[in-house]
PDB file of C-alpha atoms in Angstrom:
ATOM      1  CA  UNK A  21      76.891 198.682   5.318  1.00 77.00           C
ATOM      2  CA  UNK A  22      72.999 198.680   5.123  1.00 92.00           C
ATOM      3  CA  UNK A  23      73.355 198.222   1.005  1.00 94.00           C
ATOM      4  CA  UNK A  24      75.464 195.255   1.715  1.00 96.00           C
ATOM      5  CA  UNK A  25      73.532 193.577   4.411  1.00 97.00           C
ATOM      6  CA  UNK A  26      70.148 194.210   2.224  1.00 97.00           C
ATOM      7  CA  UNK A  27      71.878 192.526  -0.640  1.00 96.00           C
ATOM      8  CA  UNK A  28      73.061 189.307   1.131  1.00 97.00           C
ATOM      9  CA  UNK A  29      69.263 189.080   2.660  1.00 97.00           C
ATOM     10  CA  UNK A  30      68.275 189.370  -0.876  1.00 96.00           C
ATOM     11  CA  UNK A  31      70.130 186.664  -1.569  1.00 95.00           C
ATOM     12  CA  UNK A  32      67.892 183.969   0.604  1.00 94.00           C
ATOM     13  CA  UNK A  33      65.215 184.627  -1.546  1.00 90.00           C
ATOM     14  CA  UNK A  34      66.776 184.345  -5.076  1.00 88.00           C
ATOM     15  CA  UNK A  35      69.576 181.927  -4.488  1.00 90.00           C
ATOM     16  CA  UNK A  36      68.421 179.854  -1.298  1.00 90.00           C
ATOM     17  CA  UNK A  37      64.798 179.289  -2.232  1.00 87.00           C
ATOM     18  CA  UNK A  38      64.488 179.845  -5.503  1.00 84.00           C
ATOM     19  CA  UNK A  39      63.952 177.171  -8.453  1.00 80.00           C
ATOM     20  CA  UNK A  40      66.916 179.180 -10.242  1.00 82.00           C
ATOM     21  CA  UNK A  41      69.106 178.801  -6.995  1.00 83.00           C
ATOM     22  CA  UNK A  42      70.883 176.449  -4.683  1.00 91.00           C
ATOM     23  CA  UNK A  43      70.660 174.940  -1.302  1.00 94.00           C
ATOM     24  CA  UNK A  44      74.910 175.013  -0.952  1.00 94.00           C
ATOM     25  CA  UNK A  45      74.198 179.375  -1.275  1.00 95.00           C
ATOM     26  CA  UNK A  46      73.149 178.518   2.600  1.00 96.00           C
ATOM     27  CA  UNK A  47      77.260 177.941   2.880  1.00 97.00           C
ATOM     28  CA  UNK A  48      77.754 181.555   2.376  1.00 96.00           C
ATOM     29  CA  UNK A  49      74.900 183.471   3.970  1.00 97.00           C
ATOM     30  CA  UNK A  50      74.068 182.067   6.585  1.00 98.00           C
ATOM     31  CA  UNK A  51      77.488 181.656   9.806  1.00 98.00           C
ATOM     32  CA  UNK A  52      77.873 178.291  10.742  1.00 98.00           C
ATOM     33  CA  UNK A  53      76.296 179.084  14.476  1.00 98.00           C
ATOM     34  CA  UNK A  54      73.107 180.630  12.753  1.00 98.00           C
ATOM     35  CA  UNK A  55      69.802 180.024  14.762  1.00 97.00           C
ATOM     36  CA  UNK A  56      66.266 180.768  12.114  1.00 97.00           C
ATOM     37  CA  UNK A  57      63.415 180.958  14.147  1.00 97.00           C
ATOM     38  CA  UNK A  58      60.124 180.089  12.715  1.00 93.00           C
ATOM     39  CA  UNK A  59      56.455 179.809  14.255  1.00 92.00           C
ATOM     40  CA  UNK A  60      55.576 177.520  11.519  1.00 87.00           C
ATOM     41  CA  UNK A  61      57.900 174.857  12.655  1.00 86.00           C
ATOM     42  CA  UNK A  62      58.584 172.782  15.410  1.00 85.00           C
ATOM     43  CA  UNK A  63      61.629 173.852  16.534  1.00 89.00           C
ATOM     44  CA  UNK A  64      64.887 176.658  15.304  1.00 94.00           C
ATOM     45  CA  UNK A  65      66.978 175.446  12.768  1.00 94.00           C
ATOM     46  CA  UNK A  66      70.415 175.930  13.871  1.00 96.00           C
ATOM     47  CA  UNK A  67      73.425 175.784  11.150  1.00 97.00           C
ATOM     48  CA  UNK A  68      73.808 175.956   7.466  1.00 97.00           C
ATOM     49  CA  UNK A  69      72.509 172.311   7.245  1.00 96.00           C
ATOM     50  CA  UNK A  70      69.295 173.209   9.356  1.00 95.00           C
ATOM     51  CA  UNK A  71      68.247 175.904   7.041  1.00 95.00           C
ATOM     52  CA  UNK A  72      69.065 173.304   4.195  1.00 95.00           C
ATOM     53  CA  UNK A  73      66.893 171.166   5.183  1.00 93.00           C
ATOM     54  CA  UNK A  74      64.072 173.450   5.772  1.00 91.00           C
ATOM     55  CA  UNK A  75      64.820 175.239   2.482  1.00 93.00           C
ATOM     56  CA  UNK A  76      65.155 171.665   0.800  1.00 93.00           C
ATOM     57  CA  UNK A  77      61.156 170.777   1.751  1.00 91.00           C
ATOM     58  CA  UNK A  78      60.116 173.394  -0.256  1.00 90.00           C
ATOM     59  CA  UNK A  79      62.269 173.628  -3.408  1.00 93.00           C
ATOM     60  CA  UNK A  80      61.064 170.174  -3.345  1.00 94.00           C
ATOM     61  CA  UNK A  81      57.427 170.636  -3.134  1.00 96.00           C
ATOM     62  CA  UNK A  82      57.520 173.908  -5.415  1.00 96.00           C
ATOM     63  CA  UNK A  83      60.359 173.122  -7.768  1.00 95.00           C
ATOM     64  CA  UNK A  84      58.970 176.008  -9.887  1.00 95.00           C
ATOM     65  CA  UNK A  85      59.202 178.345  -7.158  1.00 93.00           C
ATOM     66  CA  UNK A  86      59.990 181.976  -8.028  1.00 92.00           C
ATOM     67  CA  UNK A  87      60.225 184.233  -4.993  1.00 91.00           C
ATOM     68  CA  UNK A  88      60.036 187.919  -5.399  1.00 93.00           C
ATOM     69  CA  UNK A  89      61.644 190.711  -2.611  1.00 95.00           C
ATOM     70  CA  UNK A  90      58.362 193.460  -2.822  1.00 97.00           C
ATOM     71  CA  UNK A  91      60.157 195.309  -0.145  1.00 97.00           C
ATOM     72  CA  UNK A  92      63.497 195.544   2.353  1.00 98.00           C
ATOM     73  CA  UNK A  93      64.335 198.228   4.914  1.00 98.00           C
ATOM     74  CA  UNK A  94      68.042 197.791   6.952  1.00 97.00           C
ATOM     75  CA  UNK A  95      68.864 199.568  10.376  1.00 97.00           C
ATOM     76  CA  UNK A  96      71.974 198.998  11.878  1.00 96.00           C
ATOM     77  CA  UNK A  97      72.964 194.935  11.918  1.00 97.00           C
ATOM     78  CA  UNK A  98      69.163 194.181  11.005  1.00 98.00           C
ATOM     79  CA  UNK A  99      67.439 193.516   7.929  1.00 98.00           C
ATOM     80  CA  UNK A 100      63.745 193.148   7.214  1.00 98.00           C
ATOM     81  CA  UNK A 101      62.422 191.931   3.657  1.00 98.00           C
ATOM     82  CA  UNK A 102      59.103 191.328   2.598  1.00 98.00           C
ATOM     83  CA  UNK A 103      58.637 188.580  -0.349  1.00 96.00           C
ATOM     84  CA  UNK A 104      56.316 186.847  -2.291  1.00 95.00           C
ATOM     85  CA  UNK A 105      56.619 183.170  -3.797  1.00 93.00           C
ATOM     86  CA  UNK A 106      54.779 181.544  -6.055  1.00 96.00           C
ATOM     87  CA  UNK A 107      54.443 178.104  -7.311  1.00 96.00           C
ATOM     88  CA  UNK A 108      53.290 174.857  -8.328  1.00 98.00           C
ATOM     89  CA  UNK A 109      52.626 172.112  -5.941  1.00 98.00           C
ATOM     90  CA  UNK A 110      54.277 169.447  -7.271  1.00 98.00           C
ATOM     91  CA  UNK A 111      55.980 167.026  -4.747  1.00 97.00           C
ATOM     92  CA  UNK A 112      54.791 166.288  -0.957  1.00 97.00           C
ATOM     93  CA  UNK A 113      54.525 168.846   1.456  1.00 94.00           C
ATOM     94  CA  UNK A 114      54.181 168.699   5.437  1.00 91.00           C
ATOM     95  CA  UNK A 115      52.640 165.242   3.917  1.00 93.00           C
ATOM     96  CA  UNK A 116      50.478 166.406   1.744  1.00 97.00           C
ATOM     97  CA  UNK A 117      50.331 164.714  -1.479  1.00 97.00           C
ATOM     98  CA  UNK A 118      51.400 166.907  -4.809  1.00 98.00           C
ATOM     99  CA  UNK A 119      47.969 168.814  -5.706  1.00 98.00           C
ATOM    100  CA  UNK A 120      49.149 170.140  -8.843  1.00 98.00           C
ATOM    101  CA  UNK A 121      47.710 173.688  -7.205  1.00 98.00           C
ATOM    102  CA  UNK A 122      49.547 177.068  -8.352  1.00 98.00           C
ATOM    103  CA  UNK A 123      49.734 178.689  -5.247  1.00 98.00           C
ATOM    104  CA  UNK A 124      51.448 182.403  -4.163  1.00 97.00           C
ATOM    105  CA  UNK A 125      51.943 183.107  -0.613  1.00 96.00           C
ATOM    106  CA  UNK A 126      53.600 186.464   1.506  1.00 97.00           C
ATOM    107  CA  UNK A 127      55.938 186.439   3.752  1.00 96.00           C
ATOM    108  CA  UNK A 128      58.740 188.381   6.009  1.00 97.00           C
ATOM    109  CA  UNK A 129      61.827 187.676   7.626  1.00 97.00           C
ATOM    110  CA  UNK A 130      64.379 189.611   9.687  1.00 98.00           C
ATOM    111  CA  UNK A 131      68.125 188.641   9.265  1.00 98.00           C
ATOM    112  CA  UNK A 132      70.567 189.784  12.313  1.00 98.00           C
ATOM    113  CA  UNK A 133      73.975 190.435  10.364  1.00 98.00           C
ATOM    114  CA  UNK A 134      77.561 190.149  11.684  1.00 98.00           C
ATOM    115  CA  UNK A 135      80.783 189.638   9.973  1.00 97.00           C
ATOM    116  CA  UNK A 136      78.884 189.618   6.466  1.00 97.00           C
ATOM    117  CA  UNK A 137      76.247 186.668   7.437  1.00 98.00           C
ATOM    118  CA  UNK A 138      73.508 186.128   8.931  1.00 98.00           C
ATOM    119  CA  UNK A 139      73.870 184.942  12.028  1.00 98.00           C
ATOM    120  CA  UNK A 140      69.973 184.925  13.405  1.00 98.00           C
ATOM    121  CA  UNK A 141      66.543 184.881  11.380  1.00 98.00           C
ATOM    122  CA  UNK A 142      63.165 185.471  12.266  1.00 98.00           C
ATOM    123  CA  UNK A 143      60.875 184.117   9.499  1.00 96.00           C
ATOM    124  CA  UNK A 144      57.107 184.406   9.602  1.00 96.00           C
ATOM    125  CA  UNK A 145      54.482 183.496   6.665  1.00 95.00           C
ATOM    126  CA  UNK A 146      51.091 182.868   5.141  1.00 96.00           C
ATOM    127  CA  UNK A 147      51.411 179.350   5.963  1.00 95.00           C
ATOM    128  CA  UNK A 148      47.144 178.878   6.576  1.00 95.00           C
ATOM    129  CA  UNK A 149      46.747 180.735   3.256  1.00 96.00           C
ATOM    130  CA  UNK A 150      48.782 177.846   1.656  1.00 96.00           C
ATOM    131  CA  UNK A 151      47.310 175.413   3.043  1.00 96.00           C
ATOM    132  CA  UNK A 152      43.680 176.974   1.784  1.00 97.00           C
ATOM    133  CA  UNK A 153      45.209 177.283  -1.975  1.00 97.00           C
ATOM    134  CA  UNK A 154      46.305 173.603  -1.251  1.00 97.00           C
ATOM    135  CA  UNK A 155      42.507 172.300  -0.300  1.00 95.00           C
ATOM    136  CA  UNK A 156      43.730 171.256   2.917  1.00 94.00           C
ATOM    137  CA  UNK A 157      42.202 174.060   5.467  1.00 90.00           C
ATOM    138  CA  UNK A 158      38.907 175.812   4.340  1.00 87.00           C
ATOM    139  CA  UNK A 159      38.860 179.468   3.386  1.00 79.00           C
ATOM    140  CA  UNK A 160      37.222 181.641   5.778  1.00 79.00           C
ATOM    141  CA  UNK A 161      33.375 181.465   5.667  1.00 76.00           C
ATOM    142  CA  UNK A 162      33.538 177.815   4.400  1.00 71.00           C
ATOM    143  CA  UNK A 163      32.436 175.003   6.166  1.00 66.00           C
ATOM    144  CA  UNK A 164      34.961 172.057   6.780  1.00 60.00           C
ATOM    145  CA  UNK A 165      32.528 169.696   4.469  1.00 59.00           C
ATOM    146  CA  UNK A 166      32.763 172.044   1.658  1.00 54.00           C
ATOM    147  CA  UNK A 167      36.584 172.221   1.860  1.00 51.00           C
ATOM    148  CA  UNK A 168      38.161 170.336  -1.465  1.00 54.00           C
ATOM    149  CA  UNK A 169      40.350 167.816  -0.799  1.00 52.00           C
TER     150      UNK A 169
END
């Protein structure tokens, strides 16, 4: 079961929220009473259609996007994979004007798996570091004046 559950969380990052992939592959991995849970964001997303939408933002500000699984380990219903994505900044994000920036950021998520989906997620990311390689937060050691905008 473990080689099963690691491939469907695969599947997040190379169908969901990749450029090569589709925001319907949410219809498939994710049950329809999902809840994704994610510092970065106001609130869960609950359902196919909340993870859509959350997946949607940034296909649409990365359209290039190519995410990567480095690593994956799978005990019991759980499934933890470590990525990396990287692309171009091409279309508004979290209202920020397209920068034209190449940017890469890391992340993790942990997918809760019964009846062959996902029915919780636990997402965390680099989401400062993206906003530095965006010109939007200054790098550590910089001053806020010498931040590009």
């Amino acid at each position: 079961m473990s080689e099963e559950n690691k491939a469907l969380a695969r599947r997040v990052s190379g169908e969901l929220y990749s450029s090569r992939g589709t925001l319907d592959a949410a219809d498939d991995i994710y049950a329809p009473d999902v809840v994704a849970h994610d510092p970065n964001s106001p609130g869960d997303m609950h359902g196919p259609e909340g993870v859509k939408h959350f997946a949607s933002a940034f296909r649409s500000a990365f359209p290039d996007r190519q995410s990567t699984v480095e690593d994956q380990i799978a005990e019991g219903d759980k499934v933890v994979t470590r990525y990396t994505f990287s692309g171009t900044h091409q279309g508004e994000f979290l209202g920020i004007p397209p920068t034209g920036n190449r940017v890469q950021m890391a992340g993790m998520y942990l997918s809760r798996i019964s009846g062959g989906k996902i029915v919780e997620e636990w997402n965390t990311y680099d989401l400062l570091g993206l906003m530095q390689q965006l010109g939007v937060s200054p790098a550590p050691g910089q001053s806020e004046e010498a931040s590009p905008t």
